[in-house]
XYZ file of C-alpha atoms in Angstrom:
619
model
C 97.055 115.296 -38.445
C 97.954 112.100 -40.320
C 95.526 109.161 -41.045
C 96.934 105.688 -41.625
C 94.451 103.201 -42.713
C 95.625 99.580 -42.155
C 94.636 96.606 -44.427
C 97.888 94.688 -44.484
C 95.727 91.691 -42.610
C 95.800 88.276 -45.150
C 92.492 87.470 -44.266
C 93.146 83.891 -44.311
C 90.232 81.998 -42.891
C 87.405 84.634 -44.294
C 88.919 83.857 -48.051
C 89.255 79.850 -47.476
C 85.384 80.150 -46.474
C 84.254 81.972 -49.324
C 86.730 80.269 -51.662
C 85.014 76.493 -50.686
C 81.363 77.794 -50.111
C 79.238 75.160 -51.476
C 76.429 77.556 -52.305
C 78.257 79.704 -55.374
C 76.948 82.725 -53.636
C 80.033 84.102 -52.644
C 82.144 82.784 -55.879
C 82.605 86.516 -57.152
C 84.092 87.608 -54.027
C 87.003 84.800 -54.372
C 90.194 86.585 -53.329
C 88.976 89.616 -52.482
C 90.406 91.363 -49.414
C 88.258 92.073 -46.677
C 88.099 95.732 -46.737
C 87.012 95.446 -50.292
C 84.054 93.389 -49.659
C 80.475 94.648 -49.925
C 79.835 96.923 -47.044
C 76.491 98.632 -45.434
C 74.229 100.250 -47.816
C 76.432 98.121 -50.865
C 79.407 100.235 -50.566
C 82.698 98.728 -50.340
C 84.264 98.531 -46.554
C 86.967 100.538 -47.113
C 85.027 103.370 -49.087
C 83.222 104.320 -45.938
C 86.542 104.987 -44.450
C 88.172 106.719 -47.441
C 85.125 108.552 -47.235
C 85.326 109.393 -43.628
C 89.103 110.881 -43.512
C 89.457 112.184 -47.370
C 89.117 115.880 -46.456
C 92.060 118.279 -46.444
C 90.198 120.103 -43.880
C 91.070 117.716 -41.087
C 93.698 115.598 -42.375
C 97.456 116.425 -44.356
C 97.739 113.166 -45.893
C 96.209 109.885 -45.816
C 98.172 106.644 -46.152
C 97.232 103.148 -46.393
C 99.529 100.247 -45.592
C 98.921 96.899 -47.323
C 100.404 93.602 -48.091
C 102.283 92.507 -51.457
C 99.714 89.480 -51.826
C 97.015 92.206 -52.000
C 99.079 95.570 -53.310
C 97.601 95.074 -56.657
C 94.020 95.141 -55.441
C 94.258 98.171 -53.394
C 96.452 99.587 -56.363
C 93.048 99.163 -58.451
C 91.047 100.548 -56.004
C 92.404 104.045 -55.557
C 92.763 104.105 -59.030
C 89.058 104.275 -59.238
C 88.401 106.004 -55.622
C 90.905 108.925 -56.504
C 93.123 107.522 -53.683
C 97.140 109.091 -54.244
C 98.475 105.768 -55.158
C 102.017 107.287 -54.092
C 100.465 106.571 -50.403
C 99.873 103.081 -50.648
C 102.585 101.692 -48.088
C 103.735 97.849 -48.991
C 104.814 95.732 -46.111
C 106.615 93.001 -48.865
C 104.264 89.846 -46.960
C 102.588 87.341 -49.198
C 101.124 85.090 -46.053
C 99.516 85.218 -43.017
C 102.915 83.549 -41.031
C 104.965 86.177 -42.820
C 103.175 89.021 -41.387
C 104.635 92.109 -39.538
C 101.878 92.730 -37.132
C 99.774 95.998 -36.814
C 102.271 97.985 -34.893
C 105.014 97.250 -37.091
C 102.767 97.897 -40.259
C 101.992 101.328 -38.449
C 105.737 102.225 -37.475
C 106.816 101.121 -41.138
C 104.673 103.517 -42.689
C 105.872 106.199 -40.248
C 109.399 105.575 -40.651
C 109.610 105.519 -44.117
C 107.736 108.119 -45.293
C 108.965 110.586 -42.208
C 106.037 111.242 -40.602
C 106.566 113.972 -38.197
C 103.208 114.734 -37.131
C 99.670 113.566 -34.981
C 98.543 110.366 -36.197
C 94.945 108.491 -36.452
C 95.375 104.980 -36.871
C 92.083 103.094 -38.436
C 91.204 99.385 -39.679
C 89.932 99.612 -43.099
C 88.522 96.211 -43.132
C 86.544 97.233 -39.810
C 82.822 97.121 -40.496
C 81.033 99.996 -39.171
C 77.732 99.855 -38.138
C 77.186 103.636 -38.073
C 77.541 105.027 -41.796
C 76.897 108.970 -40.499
C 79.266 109.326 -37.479
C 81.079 112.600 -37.732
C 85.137 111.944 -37.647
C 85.765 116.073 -37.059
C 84.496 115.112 -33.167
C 87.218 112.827 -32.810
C 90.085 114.900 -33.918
C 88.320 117.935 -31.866
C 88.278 115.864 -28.533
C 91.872 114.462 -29.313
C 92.743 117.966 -29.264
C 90.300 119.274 -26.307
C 92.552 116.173 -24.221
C 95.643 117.080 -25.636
C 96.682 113.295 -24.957
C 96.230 109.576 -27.106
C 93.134 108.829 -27.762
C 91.041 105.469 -27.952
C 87.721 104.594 -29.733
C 85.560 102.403 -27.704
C 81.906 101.305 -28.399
C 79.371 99.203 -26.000
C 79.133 95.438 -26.985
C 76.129 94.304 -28.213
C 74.747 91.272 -26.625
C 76.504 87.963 -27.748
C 79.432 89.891 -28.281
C 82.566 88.400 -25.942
C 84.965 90.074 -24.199
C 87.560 87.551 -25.460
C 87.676 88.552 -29.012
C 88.293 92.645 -28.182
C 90.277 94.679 -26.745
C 88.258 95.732 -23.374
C 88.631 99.403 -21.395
C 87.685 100.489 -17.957
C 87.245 104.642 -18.596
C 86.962 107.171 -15.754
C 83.795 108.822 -16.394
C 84.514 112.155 -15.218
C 87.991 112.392 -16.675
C 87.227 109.829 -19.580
C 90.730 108.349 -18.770
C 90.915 104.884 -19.670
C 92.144 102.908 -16.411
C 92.320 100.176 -17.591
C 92.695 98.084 -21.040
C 92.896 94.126 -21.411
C 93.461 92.670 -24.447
C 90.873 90.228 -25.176
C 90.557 89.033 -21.582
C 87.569 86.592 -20.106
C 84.581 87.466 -18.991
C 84.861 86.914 -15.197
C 88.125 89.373 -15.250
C 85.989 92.286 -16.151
C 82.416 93.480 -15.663
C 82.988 96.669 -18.613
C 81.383 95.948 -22.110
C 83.487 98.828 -23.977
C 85.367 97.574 -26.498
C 87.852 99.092 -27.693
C 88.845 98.692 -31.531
C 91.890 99.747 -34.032
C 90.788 103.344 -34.182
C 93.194 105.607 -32.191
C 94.766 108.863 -32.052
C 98.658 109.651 -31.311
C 100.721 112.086 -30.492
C 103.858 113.163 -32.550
C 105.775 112.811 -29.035
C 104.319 109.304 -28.536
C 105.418 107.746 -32.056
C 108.708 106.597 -30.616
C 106.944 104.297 -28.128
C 106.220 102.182 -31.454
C 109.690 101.241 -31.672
C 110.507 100.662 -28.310
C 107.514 98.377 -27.794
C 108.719 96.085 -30.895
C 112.022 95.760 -29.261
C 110.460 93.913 -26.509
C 108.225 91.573 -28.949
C 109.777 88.971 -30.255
C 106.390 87.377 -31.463
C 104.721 88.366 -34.239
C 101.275 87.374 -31.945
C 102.287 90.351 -29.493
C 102.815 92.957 -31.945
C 98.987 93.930 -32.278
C 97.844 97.261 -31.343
C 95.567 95.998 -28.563
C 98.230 94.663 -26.515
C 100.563 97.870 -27.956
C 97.667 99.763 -25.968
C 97.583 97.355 -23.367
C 101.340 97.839 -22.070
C 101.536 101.692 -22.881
C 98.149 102.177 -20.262
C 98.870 99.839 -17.804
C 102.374 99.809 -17.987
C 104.074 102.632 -18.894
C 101.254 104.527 -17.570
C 100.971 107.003 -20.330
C 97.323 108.535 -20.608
C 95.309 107.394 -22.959
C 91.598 109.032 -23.058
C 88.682 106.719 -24.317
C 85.742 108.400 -26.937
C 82.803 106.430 -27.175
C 80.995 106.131 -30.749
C 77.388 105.620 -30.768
C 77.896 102.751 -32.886
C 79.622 98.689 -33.180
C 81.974 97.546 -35.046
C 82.451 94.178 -36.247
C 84.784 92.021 -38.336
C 88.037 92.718 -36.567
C 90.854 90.387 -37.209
C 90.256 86.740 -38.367
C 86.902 86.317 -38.801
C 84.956 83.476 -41.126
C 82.079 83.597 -43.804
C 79.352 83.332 -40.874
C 80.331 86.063 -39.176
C 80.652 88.040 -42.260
C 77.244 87.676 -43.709
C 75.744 87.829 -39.982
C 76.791 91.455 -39.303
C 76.503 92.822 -42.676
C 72.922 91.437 -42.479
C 72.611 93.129 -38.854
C 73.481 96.056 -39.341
C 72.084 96.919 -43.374
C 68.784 95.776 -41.492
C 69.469 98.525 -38.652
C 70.000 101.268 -41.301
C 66.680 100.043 -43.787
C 64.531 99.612 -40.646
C 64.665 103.658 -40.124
C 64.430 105.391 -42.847
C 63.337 108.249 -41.301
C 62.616 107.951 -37.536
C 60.222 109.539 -35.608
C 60.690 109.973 -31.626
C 57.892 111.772 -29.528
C 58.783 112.426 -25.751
C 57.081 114.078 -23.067
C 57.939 116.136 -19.440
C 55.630 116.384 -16.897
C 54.313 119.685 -14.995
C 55.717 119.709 -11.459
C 54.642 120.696 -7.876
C 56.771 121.404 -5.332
C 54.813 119.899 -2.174
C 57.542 121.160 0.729
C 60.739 122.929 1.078
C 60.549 124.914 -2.406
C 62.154 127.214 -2.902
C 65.296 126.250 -0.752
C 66.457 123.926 -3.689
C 68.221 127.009 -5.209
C 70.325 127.397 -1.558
C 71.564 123.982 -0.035
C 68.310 123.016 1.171
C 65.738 119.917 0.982
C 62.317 119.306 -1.096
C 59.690 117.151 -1.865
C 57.975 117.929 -5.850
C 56.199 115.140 -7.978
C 54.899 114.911 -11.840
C 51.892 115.501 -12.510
C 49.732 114.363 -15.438
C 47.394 116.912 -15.841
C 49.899 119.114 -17.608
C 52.943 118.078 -19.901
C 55.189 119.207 -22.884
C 55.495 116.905 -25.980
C 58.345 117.159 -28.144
C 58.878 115.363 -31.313
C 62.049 114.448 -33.557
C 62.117 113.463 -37.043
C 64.622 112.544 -38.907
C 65.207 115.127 -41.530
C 68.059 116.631 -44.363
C 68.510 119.416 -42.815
C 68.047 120.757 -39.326
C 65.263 122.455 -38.699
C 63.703 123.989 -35.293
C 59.939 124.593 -35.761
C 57.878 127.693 -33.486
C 54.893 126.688 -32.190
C 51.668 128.589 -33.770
C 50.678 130.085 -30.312
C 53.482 130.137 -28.117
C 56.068 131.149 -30.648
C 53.835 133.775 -32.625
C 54.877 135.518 -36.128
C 51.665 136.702 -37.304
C 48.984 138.611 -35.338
C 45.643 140.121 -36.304
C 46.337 143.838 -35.486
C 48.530 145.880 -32.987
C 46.705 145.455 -30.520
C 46.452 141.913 -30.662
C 50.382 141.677 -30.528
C 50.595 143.998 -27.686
C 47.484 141.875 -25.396
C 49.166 138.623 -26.675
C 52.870 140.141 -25.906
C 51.498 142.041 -22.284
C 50.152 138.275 -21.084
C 52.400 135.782 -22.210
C 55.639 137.618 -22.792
C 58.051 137.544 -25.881
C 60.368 134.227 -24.667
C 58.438 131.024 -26.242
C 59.623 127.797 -26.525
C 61.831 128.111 -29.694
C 64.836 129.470 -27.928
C 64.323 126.435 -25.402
C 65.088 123.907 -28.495
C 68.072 125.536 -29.871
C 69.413 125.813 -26.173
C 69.447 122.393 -25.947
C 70.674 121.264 -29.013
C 73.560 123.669 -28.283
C 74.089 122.412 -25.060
C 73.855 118.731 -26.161
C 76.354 118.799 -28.440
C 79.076 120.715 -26.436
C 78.276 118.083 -23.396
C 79.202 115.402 -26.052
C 81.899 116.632 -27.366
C 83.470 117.211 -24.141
C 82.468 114.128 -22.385
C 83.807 112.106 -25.719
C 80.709 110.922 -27.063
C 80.739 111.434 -31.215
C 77.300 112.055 -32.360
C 76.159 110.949 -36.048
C 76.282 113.095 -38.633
C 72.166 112.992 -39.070
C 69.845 115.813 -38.853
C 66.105 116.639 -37.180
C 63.289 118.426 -36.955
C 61.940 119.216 -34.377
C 58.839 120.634 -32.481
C 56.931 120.881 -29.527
C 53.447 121.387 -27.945
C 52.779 121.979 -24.506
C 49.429 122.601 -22.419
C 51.172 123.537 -19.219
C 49.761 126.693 -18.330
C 52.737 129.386 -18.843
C 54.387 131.873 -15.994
C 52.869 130.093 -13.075
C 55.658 128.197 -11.755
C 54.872 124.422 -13.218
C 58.263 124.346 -14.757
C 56.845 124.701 -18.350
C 60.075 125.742 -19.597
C 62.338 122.730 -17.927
C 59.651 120.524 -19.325
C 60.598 121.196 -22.571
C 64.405 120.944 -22.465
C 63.770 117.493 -20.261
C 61.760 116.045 -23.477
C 63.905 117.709 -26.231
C 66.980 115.632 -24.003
C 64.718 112.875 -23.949
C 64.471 112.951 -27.778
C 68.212 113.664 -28.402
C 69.080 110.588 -26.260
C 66.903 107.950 -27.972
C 68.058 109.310 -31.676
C 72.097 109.139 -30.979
C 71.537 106.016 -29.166
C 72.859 107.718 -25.479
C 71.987 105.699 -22.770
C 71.478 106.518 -18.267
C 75.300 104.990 -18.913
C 76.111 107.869 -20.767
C 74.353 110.520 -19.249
C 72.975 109.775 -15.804
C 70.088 110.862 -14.533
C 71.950 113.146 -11.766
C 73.493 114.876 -14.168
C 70.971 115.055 -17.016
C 68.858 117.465 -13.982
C 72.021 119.487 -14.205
C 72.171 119.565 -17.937
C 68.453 121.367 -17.906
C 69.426 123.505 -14.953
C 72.835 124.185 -17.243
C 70.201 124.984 -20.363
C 68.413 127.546 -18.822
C 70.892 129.291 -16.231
C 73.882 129.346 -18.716
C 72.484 129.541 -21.836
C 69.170 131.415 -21.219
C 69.907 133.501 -18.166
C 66.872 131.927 -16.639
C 66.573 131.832 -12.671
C 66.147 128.363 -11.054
C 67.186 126.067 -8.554
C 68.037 121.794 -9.390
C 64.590 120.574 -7.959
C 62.386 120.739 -10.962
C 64.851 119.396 -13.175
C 65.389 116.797 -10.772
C 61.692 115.384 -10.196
C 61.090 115.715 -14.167
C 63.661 113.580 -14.955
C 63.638 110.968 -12.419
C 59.309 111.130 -12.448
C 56.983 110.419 -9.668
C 57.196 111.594 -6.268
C 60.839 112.541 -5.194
C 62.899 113.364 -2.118
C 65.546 116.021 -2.849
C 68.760 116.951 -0.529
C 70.716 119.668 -1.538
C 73.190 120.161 1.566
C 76.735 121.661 0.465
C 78.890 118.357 1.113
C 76.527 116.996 -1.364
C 76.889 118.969 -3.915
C 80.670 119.899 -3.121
C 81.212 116.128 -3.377
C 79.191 114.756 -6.064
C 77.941 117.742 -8.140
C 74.662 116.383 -7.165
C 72.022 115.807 -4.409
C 70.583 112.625 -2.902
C 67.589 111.950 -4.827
C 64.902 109.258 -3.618
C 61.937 108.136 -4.600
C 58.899 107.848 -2.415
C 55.787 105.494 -2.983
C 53.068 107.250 -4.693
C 50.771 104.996 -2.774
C 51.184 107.878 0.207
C 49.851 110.614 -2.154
C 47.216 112.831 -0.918
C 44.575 114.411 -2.949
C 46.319 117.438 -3.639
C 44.363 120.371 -5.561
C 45.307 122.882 -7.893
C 44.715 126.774 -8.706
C 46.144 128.998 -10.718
C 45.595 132.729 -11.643
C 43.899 133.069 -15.493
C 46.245 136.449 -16.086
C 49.563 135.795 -14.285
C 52.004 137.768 -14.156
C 55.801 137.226 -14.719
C 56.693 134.535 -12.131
C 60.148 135.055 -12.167
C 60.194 137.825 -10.304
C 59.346 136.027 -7.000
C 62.915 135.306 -6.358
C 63.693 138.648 -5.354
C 66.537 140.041 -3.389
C 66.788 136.989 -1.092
C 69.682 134.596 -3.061
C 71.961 137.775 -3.246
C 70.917 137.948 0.563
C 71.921 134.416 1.154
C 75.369 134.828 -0.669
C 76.247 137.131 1.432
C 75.206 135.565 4.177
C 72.468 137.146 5.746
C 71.512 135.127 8.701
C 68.111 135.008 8.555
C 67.385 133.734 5.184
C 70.464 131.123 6.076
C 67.994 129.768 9.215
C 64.756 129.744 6.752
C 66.226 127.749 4.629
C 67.318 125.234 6.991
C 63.832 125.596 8.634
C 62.799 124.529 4.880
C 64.657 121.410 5.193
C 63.513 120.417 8.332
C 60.018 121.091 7.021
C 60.605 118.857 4.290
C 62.186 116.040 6.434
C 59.047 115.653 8.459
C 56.771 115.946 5.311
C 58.612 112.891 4.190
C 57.311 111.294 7.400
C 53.601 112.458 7.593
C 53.521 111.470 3.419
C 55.152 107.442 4.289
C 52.860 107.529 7.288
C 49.708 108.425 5.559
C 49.335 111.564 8.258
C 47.705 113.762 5.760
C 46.550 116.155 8.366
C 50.517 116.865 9.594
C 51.146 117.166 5.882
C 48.596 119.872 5.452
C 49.903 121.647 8.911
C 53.762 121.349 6.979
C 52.232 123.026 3.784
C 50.613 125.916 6.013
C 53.997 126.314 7.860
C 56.401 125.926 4.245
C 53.943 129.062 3.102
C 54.526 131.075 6.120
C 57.884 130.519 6.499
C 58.333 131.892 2.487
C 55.881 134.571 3.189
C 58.084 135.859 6.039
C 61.420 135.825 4.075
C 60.047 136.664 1.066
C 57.585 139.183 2.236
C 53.968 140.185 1.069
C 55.726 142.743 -1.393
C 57.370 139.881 -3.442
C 54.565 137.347 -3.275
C 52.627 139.840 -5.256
C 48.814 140.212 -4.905
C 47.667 137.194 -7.141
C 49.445 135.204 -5.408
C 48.128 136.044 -1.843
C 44.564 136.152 -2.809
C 44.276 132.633 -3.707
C 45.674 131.968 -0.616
C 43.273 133.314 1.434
C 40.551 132.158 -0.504
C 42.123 128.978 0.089
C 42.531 129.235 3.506
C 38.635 130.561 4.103
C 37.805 126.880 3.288
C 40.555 125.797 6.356
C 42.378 124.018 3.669
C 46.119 123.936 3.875
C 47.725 126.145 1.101
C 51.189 126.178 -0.298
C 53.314 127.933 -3.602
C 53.877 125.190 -5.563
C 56.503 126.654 -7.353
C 57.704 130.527 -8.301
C 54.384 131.866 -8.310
C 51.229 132.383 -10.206
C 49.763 129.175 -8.708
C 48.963 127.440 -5.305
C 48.075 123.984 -4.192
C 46.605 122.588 -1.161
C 45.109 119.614 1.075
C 41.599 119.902 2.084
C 40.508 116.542 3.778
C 36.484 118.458 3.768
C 34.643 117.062 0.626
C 32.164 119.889 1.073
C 34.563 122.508 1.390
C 36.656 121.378 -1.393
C 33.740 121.783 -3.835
C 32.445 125.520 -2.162
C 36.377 125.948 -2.754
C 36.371 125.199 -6.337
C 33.520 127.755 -6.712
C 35.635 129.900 -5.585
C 38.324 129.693 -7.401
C 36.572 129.621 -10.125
C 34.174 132.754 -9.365
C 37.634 134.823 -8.352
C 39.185 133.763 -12.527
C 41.298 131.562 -11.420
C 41.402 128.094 -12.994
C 40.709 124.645 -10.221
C 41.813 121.396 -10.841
C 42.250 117.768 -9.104
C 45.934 116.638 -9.189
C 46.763 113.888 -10.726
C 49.602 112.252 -10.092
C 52.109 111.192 -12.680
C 53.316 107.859 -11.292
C 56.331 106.395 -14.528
C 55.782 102.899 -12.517
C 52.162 102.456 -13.175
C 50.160 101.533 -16.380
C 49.521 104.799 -16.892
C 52.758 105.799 -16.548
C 53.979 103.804 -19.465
């Protein structure tokens, strides 16, 4: 790969401003190119670049075209920036009318030094308001695609469509559609910009020359419309990358706007030294149709505030994963205490949940062309959701180490949508950990609240996804909560029945329907207030898993709590793989002599909650 750094522009209004401003400020920079001028964090714009691409790793040569007006400036400043000076290309224009244009700057320096190779094309006068992206992402996506490549960012607000080049991308191909140089607002709702940052293939080069043949004007031979009539015209594909980041001071541009967005963005990069992001997941119940999630079925599950996992981010030199002191242990007091510690809580902690996602993370960026900064973390967690009892503990803490990944490379629900940031948890722990689990838990913890899930096949065939939907948490019952003080390995509840499904096995194909029917008319008793045909449901969901399932699987634990449940005639349900139950008793009395219980049978009681994101306490 070849880099070709452009800075031929003549700048002509930006110098004129700072040549007559009336202040004296700006008297030192007098005749000073643009990519020369101080940059973020006081180094020069083009030094960021230089610094970006001057690696032998990634690039076989770097070239920079200029103009003769500015040659001896740049001449200077590889001099002192160990810049080849040999690779300074000059395009022979002293003014602004005289110039060649962008494409023509980029096919001269191809033509006469015989490049015969990829290219990258950059603006060095481009102010970047990211100092830390990591340019090896680009060049590794460019290759991933194996076709041209674009750079596009998200507008800022204030920022107009009519001074960039705009692009419509595909987002599950990350094809750009579409690209319109500079157009107006009303002609396009997208806010990606696109700017002169783009990656060629050797095979495409020639397409420089045949576009100048058609442009007579100097005014049409930019890159944006170079872009504009190899997309939309000659339909070659271009893919689109987004960068986490703006960039600003692209093509003519005055004093104002200078001094604006270096102001803007040195603020951005002194206002953080070192950030700190805390997020947190919810515990889950699954109130009807679990566990059909895993098998083309329907459910109901909502957050719950009584139990969560925390995870917090901070900005760091070096990356750095911290255990927790009890559920990642090191150190133990003797022998024994490692082997009761080890016999009750296992040896998986939350560790190898935190480097699964951070794996994960960055190999769904890099393939969905989203170039993360080159910043590092620490991070840690804390969690007080009670572990192998099915409250999706462990999808609780990938959800809030996503959460946290998001907010510090600046990813928005545009980059990675809510239906598919359930599948990147499910992805976490089924392809990376080898842990058994179906969509719904990843679903309700990211949306929140209390949610309606459909699985069917044509849904996920089609979309990759199920219909998710909110209900009012207005309807919720006063669910209650048990769960068993020494559990035992949840996991294990799943059993022989998903092989039996795969291979068809007709029964558990007409239970699971059965469990989305359930759940259909659970929807109805929950927006109809009919608590007592909710708790009838519940009864019926547990039955209906106890039969397919069988006594055998449930395990002991699990079926004494729900008969000392059910001695109190309230309704009883798994809320999730096992080691807990939940239920709806509508009998004050009862509920307390049920507590007792509980409680007198080592098993822990509590009141649900409900984790509503909407409300104050939600916030």
């Amino acid at each position: 790969m070849i880099c070709i750094l452009l800075v031929a522009g003549h700048g002509t209004l930006l110098e004129t401003h700072i040549k007559n401003d009336a202040t004296g400020l700006y008297a030192h920079l007098t005749g000073i190119p643009k990519a020369l001028l101080p940059g973020v964090g006081g180094k020069k714009i083009l030094d960021f670049w230089w610094e970006a691409v001057n690696t032998r790793q990634l690039f076989s040569a770097v070239y920079l075209v200029t103009n003769a007006d500015k040659y001896k400036h740049y001449e200077r400043w590889a001099t002192a920036n160990d810049f080849p000076v040999e690779n300074i290309i000059n395009d022979g224009t002293t003014t602004y009318g005289s110039r060649l244009g962008a494409v023509a700057d980029v096919e001269l320096a191809i033509r006469s030094r015989g490049l015969q190779d990829d290219v990258m094309v950059i603006a060095g006068d481009m102010l970047c308001a990211d100092q830390n992206f990591d340019i090896a992402q680009v060049l590794r996506f460019f290759r991933l695609k194996q076709g041209e490549l674009a750079i596009y960012y998200e507008m800022e607000e204030g920022e107009k469509t009519t001074s960039r080049g705009i692009v419509e991308v595909c987002p599950s191909t990350h094809r750009i559609t579409k690209f319109m140089e500079k157009p107006a607002a009303e002609l396009t709702q997208s806010r990606l910009a696109s700017v002169v940052f783009y990656c060629f293939q050797k095979k495409t080069l020639p397409t420089l020359t045949q576009f100048l043949n058609l442009q007579a004007r100097v005014e049409d031979r930019v890159l944006g419309k170079y872009l504009q009539w190899l997309i939309n015209e000659q339909k070659v594909p271009v893919n689109g990358m987004k960068l986490p980041t703006g960039f600003q001071l692209i093509g003519q541009v005055g004093l104002s706007d200078y001094t604006k967005w270096l102001a803007h963005y040195s603020a951005k990069q002194q206002g953080c030294p070192a950030r700190s992001i805390t997020c947190r997941s919810y515990a889950r119940i699954g109130i009807m149709g679990n566990p059909s999630d895993g098998f083309n079925g329907k459910t109901i599950a909502m957050t719950i505030a009584n139990f969560w996992a925390e995870v917090t981010l901070l900005e760091s030199q070096t990356l750095v994963l911290l255990p927790h002191p009890l559920n990642d242990p090191t150190e133990f007091g003797s022998l024994q205490d490692l082997y009761c510690i080890s016999r009750k809580e296992g040896y998986l902690g939350g560790l190898r949940l935190l480097q699964a996602t951070c794996k994960k993370f960055y190999q769904f960026c890099s393939k969905q062309g989203m170039a993360l900064t080159k910043q590092n973390f620490t991070l840690k967690y804390d969690t007080n959701i009670p572990r192998q009892v099915g409250l999706a503990g462990s999808s609780a803490i990938v959800s809030a180490t996503l959460k946290c990944l998001m907010k510090f490379y600046n990813l928005t629900d545009n980059d990675l949508p809510k239906p598919i940031r359930a599948n990147f948890v499910l992805d976490v722990e089924s392809d990376e950990l080898f842990i058994t689990a179906g969509l719904q838990d990843r679903v309700v913890q990211v949306y929140e609240g209390l949610i309606y899930m459909d699985f069917s096949k044509e849904l996920m065939d089609k979309h990759g996804y199920g219909s998710y939907i909110p209900i009012d948490m207005s309807s919720v019952p006063p669910f209650w909560l048990a769960y068993l003080g020494d559990p035992s390995d949840s996991g294990r509840i799943h059993s022989t029945v998903r092989q039996r499904w795969l291979n068809g096995d007709t029964d558990v194909i007409e239970a699971m329907k059965s469990f989305a029917e359930l759940t259909d008319r659970a929807r109805e008793a929950l927006e109809s207030r009919d608590w007592s045909k909710l708790a009838e449901l519940m009864n019926q969901n547990f039955e209906l898993r106890r039969k397919v399932y069988m006594d055998e699987c449930l395990g002991p634990g699990n079926l004494k709590m729900v008969q000392i449940a059910r001695t109190f005639s309230s309704a009883v349900k798994l809320p999730g793989s096992g080691g807990a139950v939940m239920g709806l008793c509508l009998d004050s009395d009862k509920l307390v002599a049920m507590k007792n219980a509980f409680q007198e049978a080592g098993c822990v009681f509590c009141h649900v909650v409900p984790y509503d994101p909407c409300s104050a306490f939600g916030q």
